[in-house]
JSON list of C-alpha atoms in Angstrom, two decimals:
[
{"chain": "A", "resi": 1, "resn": "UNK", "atom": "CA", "xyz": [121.91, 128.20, 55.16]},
{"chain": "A", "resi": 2, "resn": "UNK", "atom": "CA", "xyz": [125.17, 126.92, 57.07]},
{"chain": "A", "resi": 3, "resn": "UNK", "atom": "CA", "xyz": [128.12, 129.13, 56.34]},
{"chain": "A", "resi": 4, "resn": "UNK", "atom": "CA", "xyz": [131.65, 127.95, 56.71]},
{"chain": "A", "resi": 5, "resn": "UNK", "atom": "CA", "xyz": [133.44, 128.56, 59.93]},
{"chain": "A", "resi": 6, "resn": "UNK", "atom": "CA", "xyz": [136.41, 131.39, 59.86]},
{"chain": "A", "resi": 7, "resn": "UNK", "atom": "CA", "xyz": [139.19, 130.32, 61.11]},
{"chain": "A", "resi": 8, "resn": "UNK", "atom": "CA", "xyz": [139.66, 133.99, 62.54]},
{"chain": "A", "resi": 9, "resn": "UNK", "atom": "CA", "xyz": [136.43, 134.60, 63.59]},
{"chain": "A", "resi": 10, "resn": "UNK", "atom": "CA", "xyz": [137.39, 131.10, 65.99]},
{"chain": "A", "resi": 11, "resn": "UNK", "atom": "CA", "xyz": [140.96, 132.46, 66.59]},
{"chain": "A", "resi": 12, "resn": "UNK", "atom": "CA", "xyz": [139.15, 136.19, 67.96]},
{"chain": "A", "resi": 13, "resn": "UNK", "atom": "CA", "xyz": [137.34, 133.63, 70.15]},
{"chain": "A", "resi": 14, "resn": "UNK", "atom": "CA", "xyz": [139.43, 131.73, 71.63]},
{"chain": "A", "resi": 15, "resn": "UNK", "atom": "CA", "xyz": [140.19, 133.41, 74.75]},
{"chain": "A", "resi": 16, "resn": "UNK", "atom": "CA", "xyz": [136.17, 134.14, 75.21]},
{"chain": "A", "resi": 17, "resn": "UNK", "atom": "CA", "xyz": [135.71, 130.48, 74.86]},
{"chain": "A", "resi": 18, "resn": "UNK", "atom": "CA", "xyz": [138.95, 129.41, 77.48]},
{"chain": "A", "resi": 19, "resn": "UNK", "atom": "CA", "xyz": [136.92, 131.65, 79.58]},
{"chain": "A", "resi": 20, "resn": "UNK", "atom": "CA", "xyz": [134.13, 129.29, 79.42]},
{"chain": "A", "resi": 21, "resn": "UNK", "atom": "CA", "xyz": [135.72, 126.09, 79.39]},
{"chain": "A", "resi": 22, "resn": "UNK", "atom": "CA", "xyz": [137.23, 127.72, 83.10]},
{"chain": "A", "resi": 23, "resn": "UNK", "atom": "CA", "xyz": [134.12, 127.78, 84.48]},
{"chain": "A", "resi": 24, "resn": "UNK", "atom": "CA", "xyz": [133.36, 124.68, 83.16]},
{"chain": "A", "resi": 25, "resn": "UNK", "atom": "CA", "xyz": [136.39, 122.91, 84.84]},
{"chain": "A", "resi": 26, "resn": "UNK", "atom": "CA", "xyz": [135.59, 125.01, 88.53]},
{"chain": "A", "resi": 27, "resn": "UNK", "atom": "CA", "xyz": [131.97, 123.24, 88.32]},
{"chain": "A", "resi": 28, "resn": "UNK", "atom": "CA", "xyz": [133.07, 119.59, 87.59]},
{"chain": "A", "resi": 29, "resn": "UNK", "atom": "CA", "xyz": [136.41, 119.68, 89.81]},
{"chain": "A", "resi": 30, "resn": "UNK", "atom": "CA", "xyz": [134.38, 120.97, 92.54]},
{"chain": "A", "resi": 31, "resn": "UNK", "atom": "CA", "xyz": [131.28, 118.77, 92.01]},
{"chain": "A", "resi": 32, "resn": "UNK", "atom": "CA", "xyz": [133.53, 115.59, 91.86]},
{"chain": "A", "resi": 33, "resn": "UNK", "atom": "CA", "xyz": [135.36, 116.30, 95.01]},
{"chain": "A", "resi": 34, "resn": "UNK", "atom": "CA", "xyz": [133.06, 117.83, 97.52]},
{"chain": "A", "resi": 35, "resn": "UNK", "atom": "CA", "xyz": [130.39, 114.77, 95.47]},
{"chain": "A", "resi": 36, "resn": "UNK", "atom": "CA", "xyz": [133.01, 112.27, 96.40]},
{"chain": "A", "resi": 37, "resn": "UNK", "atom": "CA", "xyz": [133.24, 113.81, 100.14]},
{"chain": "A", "resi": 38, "resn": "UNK", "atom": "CA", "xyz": [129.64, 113.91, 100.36]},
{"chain": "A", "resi": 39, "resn": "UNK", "atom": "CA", "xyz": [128.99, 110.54, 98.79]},
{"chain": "A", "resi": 40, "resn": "UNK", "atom": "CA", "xyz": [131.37, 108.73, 101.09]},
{"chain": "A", "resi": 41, "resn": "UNK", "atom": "CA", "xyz": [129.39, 109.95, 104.09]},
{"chain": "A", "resi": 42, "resn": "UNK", "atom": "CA", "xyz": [126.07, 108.74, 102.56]},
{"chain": "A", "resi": 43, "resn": "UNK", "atom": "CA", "xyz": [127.53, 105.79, 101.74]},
{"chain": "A", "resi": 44, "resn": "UNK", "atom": "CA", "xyz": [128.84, 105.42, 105.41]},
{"chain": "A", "resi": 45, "resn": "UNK", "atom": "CA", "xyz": [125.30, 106.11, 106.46]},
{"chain": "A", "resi": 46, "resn": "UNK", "atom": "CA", "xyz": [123.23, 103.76, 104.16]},
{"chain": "A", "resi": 47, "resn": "UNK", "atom": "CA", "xyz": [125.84, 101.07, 105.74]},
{"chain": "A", "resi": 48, "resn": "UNK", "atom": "CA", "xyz": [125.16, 101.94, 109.36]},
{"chain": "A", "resi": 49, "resn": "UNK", "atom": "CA", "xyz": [123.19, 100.37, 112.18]},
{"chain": "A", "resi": 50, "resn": "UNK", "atom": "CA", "xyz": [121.29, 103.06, 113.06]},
{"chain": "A", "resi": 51, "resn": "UNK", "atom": "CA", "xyz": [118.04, 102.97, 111.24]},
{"chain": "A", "resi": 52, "resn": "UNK", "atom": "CA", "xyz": [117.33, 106.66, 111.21]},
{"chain": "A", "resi": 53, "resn": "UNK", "atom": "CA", "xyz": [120.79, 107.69, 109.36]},
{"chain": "A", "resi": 54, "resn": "UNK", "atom": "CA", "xyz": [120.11, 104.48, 107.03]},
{"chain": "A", "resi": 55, "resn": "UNK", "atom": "CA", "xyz": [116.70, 106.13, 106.20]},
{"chain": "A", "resi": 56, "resn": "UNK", "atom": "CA", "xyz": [117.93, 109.35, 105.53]},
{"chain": "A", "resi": 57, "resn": "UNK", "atom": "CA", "xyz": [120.52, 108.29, 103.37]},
{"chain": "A", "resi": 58, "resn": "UNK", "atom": "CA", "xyz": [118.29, 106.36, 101.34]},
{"chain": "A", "resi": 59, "resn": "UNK", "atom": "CA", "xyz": [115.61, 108.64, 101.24]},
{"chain": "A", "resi": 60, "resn": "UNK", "atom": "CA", "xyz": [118.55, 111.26, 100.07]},
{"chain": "A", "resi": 61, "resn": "UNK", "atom": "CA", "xyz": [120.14, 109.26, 97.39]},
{"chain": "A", "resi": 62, "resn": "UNK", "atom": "CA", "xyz": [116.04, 107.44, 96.10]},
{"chain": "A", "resi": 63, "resn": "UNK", "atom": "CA", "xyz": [115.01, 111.41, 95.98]},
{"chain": "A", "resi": 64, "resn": "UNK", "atom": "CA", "xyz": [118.10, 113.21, 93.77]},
{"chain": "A", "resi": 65, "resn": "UNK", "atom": "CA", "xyz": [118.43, 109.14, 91.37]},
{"chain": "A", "resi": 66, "resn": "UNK", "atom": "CA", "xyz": [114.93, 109.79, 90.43]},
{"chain": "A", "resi": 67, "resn": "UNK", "atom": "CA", "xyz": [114.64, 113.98, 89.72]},
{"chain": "A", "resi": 68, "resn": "UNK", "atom": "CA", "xyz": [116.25, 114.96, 86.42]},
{"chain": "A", "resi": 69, "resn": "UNK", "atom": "CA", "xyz": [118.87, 117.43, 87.12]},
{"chain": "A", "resi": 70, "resn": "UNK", "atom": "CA", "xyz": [117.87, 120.24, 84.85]},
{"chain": "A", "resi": 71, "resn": "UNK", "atom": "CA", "xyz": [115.44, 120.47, 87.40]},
{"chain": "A", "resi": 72, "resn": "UNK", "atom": "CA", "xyz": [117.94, 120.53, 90.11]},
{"chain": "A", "resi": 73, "resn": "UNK", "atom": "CA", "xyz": [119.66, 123.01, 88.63]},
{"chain": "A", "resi": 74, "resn": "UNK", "atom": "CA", "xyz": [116.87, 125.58, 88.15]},
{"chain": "A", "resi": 75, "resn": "UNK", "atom": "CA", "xyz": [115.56, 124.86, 91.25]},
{"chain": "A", "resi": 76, "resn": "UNK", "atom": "CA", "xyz": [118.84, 125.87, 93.39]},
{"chain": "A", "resi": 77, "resn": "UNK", "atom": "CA", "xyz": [119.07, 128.47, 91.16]},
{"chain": "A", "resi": 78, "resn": "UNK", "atom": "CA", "xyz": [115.43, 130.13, 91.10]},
{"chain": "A", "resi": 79, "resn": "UNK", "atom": "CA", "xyz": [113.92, 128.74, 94.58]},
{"chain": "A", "resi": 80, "resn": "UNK", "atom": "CA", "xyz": [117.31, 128.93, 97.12]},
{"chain": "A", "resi": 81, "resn": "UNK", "atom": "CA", "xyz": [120.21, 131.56, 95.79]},
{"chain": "A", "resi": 82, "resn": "UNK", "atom": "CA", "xyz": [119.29, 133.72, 98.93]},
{"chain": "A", "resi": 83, "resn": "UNK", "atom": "CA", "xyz": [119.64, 130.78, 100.78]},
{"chain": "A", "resi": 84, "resn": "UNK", "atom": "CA", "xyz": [123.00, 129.58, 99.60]},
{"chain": "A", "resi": 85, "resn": "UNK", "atom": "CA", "xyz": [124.37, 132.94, 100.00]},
{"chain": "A", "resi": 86, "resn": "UNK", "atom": "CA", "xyz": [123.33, 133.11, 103.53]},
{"chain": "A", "resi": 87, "resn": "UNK", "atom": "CA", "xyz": [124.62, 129.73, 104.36]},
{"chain": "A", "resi": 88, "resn": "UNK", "atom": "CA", "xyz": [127.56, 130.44, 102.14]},
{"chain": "A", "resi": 89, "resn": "UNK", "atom": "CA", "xyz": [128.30, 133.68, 103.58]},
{"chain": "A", "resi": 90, "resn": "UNK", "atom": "CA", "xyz": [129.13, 134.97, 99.73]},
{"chain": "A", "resi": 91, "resn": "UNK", "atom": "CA", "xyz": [129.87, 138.57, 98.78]},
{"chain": "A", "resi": 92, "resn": "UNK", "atom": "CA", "xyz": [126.86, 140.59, 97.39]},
{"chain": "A", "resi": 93, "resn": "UNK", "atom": "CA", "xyz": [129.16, 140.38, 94.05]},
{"chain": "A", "resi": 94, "resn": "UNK", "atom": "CA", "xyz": [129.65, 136.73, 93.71]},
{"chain": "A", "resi": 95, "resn": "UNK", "atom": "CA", "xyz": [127.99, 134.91, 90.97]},
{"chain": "A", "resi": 96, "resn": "UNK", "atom": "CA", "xyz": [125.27, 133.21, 92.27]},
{"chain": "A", "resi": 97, "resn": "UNK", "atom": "CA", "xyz": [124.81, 131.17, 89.18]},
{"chain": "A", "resi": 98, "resn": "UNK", "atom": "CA", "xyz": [127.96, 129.50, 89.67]},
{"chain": "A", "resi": 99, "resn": "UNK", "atom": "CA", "xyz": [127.19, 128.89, 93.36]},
{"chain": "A", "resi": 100, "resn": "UNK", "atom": "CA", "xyz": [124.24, 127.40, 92.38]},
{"chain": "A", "resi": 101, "resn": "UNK", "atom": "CA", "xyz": [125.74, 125.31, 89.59]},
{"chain": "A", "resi": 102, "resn": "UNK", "atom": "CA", "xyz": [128.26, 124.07, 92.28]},
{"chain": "A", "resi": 103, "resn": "UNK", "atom": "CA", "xyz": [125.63, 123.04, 94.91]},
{"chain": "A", "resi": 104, "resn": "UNK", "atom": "CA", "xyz": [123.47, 121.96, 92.59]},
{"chain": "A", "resi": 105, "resn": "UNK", "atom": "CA", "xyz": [125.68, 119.40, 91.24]},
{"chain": "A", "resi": 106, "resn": "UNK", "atom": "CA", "xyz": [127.64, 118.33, 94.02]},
{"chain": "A", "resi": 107, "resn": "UNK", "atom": "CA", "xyz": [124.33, 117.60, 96.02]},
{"chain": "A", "resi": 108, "resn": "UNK", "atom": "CA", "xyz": [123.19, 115.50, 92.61]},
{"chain": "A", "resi": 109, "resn": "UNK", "atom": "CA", "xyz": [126.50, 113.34, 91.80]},
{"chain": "A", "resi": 110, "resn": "UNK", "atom": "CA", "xyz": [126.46, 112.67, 95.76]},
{"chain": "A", "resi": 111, "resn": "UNK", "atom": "CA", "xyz": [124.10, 110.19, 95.12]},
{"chain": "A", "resi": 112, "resn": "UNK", "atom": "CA", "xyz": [125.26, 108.40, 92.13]},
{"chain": "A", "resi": 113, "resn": "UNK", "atom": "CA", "xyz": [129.08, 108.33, 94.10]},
{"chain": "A", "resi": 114, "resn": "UNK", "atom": "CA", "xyz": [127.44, 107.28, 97.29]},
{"chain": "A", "resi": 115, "resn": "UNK", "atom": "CA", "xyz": [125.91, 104.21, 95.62]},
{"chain": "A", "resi": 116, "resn": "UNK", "atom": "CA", "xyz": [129.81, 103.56, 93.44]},
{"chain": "A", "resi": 117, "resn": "UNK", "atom": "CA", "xyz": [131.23, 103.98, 96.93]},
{"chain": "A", "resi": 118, "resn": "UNK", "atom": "CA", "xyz": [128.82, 101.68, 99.19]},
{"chain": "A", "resi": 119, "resn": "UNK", "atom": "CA", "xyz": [129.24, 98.69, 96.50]},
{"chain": "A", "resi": 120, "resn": "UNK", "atom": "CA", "xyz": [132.67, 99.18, 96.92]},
{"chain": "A", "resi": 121, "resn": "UNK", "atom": "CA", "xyz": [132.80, 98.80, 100.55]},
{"chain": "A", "resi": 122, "resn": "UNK", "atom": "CA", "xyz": [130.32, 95.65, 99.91]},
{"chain": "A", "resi": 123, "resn": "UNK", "atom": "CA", "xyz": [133.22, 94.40, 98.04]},
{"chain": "A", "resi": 124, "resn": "UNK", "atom": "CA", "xyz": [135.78, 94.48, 100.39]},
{"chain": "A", "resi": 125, "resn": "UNK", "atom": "CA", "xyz": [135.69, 90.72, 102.01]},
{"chain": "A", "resi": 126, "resn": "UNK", "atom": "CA", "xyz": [133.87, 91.31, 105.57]},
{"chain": "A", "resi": 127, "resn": "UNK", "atom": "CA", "xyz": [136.74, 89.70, 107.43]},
{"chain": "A", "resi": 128, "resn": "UNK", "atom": "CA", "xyz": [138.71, 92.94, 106.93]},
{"chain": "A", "resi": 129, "resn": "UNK", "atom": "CA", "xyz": [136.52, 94.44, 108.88]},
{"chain": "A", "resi": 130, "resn": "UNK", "atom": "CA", "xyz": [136.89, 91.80, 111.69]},
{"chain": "A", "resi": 131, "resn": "UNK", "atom": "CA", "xyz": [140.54, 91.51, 111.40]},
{"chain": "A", "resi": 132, "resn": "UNK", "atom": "CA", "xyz": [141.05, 95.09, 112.59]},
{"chain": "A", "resi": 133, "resn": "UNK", "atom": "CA", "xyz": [138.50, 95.03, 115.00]},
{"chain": "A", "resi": 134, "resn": "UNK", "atom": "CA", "xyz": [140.51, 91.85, 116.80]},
{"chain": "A", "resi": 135, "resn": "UNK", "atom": "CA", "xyz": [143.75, 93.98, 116.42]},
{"chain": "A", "resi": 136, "resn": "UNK", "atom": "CA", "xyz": [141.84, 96.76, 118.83]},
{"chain": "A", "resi": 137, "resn": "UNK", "atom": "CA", "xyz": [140.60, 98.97, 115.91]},
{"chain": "A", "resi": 138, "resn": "UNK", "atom": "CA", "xyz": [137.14, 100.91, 115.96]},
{"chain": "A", "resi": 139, "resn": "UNK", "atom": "CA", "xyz": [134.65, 99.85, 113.27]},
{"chain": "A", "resi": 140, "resn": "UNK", "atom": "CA", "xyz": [135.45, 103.86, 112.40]},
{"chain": "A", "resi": 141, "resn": "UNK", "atom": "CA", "xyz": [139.01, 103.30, 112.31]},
{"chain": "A", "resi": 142, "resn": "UNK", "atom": "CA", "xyz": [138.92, 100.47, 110.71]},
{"chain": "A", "resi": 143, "resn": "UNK", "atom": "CA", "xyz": [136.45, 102.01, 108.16]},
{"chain": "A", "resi": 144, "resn": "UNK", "atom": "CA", "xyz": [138.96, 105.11, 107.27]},
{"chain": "A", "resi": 145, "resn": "UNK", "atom": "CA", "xyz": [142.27, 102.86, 107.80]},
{"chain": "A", "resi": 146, "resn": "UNK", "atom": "CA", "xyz": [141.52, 99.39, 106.47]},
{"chain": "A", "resi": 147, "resn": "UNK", "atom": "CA", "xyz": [138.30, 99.03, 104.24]},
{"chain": "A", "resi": 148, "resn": "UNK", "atom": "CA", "xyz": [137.87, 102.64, 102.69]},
{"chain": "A", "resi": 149, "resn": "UNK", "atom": "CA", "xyz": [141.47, 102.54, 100.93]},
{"chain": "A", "resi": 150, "resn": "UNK", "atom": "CA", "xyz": [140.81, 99.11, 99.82]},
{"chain": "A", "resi": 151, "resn": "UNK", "atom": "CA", "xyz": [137.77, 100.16, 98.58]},
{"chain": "A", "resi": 152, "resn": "UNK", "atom": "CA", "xyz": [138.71, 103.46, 96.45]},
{"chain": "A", "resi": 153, "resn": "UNK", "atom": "CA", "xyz": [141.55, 101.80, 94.88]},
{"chain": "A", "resi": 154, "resn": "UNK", "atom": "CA", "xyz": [139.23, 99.73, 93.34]},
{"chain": "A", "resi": 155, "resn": "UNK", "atom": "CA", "xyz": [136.35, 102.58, 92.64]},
{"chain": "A", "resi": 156, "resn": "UNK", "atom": "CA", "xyz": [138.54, 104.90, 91.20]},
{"chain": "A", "resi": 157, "resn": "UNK", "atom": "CA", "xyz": [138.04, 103.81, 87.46]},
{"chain": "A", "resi": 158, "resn": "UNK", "atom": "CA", "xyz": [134.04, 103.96, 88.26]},
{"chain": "A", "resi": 159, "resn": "UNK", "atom": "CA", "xyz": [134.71, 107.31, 90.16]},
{"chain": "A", "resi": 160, "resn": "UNK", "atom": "CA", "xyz": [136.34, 108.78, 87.20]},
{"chain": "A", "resi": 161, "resn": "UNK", "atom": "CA", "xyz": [133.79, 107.81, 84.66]},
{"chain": "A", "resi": 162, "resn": "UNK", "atom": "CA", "xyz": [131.43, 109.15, 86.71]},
{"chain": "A", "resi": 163, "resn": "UNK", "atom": "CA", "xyz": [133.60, 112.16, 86.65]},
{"chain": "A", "resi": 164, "resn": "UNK", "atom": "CA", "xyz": [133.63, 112.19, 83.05]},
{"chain": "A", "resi": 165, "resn": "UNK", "atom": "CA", "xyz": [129.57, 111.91, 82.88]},
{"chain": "A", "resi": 166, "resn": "UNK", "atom": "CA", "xyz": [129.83, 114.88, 85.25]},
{"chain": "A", "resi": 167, "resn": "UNK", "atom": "CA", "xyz": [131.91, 117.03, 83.05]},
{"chain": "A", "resi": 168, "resn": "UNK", "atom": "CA", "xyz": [129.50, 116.46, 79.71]},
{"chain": "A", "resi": 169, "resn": "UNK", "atom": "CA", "xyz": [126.73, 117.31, 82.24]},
{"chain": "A", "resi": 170, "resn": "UNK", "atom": "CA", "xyz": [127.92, 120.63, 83.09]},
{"chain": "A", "resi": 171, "resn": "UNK", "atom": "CA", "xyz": [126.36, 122.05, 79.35]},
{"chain": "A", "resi": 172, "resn": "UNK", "atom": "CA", "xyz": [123.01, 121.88, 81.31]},
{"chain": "A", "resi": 173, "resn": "UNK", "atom": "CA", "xyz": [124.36, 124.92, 83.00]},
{"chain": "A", "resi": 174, "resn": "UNK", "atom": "CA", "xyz": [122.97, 126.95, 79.81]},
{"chain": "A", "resi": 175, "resn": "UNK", "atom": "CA", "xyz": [119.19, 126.43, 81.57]},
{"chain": "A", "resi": 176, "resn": "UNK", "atom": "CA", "xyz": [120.22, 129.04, 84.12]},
{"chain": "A", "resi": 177, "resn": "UNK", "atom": "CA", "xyz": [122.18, 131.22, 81.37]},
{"chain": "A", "resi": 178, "resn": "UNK", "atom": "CA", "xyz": [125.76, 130.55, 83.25]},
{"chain": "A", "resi": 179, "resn": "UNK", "atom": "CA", "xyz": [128.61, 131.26, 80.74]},
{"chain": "A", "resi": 180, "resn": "UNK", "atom": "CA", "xyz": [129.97, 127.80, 80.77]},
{"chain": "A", "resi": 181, "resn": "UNK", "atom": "CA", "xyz": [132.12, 126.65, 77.39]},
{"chain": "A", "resi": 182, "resn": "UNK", "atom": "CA", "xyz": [128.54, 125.48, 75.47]},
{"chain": "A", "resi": 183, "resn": "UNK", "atom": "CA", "xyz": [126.78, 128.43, 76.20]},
{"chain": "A", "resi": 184, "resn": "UNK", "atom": "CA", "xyz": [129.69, 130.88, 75.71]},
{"chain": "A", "resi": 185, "resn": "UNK", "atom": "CA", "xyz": [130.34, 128.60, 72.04]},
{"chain": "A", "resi": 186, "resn": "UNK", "atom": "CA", "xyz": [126.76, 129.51, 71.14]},
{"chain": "A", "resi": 187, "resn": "UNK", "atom": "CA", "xyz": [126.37, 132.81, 71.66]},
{"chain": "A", "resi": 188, "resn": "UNK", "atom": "CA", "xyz": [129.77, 133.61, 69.42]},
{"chain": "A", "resi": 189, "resn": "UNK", "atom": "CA", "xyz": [127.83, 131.13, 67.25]},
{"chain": "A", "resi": 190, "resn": "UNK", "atom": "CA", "xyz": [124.06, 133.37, 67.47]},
{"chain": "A", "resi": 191, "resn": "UNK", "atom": "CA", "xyz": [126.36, 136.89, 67.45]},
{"chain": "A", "resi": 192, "resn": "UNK", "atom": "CA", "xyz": [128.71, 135.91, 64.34]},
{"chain": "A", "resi": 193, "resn": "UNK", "atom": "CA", "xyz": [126.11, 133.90, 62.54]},
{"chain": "A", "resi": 194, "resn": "UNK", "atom": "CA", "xyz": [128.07, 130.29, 62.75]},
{"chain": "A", "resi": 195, "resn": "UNK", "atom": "CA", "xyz": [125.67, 128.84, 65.61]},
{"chain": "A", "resi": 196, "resn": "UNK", "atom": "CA", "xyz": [125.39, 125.42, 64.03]},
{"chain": "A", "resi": 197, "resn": "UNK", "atom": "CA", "xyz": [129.55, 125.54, 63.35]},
{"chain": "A", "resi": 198, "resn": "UNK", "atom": "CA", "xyz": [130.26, 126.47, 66.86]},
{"chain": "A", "resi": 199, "resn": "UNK", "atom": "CA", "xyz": [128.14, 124.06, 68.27]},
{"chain": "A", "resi": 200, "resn": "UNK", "atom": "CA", "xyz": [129.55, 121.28, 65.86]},
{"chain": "A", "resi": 201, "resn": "UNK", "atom": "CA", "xyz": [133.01, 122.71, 67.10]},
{"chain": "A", "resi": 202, "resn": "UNK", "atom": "CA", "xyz": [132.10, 122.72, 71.41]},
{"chain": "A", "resi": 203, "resn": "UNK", "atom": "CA", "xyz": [130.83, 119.09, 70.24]},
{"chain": "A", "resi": 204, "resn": "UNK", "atom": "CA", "xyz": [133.71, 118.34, 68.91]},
{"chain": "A", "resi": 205, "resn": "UNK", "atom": "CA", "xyz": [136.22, 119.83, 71.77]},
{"chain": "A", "resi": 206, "resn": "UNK", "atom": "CA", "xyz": [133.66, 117.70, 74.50]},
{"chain": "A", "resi": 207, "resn": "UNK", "atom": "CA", "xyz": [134.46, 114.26, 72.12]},
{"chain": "A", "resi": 208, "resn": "UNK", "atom": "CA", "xyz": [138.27, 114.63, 72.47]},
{"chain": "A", "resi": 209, "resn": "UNK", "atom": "CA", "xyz": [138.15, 115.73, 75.86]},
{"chain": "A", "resi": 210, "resn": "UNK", "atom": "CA", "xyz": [136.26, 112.78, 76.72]},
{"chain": "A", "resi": 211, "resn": "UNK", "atom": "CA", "xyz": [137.72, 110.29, 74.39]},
{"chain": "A", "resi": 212, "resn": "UNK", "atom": "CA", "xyz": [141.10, 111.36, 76.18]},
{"chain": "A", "resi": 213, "resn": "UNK", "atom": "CA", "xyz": [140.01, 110.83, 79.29]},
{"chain": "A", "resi": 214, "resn": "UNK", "atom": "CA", "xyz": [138.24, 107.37, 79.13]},
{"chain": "A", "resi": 215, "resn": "UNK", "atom": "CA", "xyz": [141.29, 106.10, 77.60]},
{"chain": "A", "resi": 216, "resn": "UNK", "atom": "CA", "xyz": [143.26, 107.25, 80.56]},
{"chain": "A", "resi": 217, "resn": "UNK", "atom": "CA", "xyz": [140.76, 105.34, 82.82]},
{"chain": "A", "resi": 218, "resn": "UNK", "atom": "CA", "xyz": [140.81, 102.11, 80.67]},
{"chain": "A", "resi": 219, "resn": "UNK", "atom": "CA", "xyz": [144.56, 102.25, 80.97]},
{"chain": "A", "resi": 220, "resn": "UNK", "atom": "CA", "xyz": [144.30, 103.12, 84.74]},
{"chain": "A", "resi": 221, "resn": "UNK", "atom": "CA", "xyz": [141.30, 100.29, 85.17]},
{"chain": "A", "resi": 222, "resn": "UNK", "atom": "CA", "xyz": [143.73, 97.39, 83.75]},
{"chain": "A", "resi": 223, "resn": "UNK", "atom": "CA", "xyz": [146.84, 98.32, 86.20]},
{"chain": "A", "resi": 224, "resn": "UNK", "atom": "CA", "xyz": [143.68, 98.44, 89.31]},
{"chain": "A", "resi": 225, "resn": "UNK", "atom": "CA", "xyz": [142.59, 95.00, 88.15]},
{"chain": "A", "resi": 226, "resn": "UNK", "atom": "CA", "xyz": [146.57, 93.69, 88.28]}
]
């Protein structure tokens, strides 16, 4: 039988829940820029003339496109956390379910960006590229300098959807128990007995978040296209 939602019992929570929406924020803000980061070298790679990077980077991007990533997640969660704390050199007391979260998502939106990023370099008209050459640039500098600016000016309203996707994504987080803002909205839900209210409510707070933010990037995508 659905109850009706105290306000107070959602007032007592509100701190509890800020809590998760943090957590939810570190995940996406860090997936999105070391993603980006990452995505702009496989991009660089799929684009280069060496056959062996090429292959890599398409092997990289073909592999993480087709695995769901629930399955990313538990897998950097259950198979490698000893692994990432190594490499990471974390403290003993770090959470490694955020760690994992982190990795596990950067490494996954690295190869949806690195495909937004290499059709944007596509786009740039090739004689760019030749121009700066003539002028005594490096294909690298002329890469970093020239084409890459070009190109992210236009990606950015593609870069922040995808940034968007990435932020509704994080509620997968709940596979590996990590107190993001769904999971923490649920279990006030299961403790107080107003699971299908809170979850209506986290719902809710993910629509206007969203909404918000793809009318920022509509608005943003018409002065890009000026």
């Amino acid at each position: 039988m659905m109850h009706n939602l105290s306000w107070e019992v959602l007032y007592e929570s509100l701190p509890t829940l800020a809590a998760g929406m943090v957590v939810t924020l570190q995940i996406t803000i860090t997936a999105v820029i070391a993603g980006i980061s990452l995505g702009t070298v496989l991009a660089l790679l799929r684009l280069s003339n060496i056959r062996a990077l090429r292959w890599f980077a398409t092997g990289y991007v073909t592999i993480f496109r087709s695995i769901p990533l629930v399955m990313v997640l538990l897998w950097f969660y259950l198979i490698v956390p000893q692994f990432i704390q190594v490499v990471l050199g974390l403290s003993p007391r770090a959470d490694i379910r955020l760690v994992s979260a982190m990795v596990a998502f950067t490494l996954f939106e690295a190869a949806y960006y690195s495909e937004i990023i290499r059709a944007g370099i596509n786009a740039i008209p090739k004689g760019q590229m030749k121009a700066s050459m003539a002028l005594g640039m490096t294909h690298l500098q002329a890469m970093w300098l020239i084409v890459l600016p070009q190109a992210f000016r236009a990606m950015t309203p593609l870069l922040l959807t995808q940034a968007i996707i990435l932020f509704q994504d994080t509620s997968l987080v709940y596979v590996i128990s990590l107190a993001d803002f769904f999971r923490t909205a649920t279990n006030i839900g299961e403790r107080d007995g107003v699971a299908m209210e809170m979850i209506l409510f986290s719902g809710a707070c993910y629509f206007v978040i969203c909404s918000l933010a793809s009318a920022c990037v509509k608005i943003l995508q018409r002065k890009v296209l000026r």
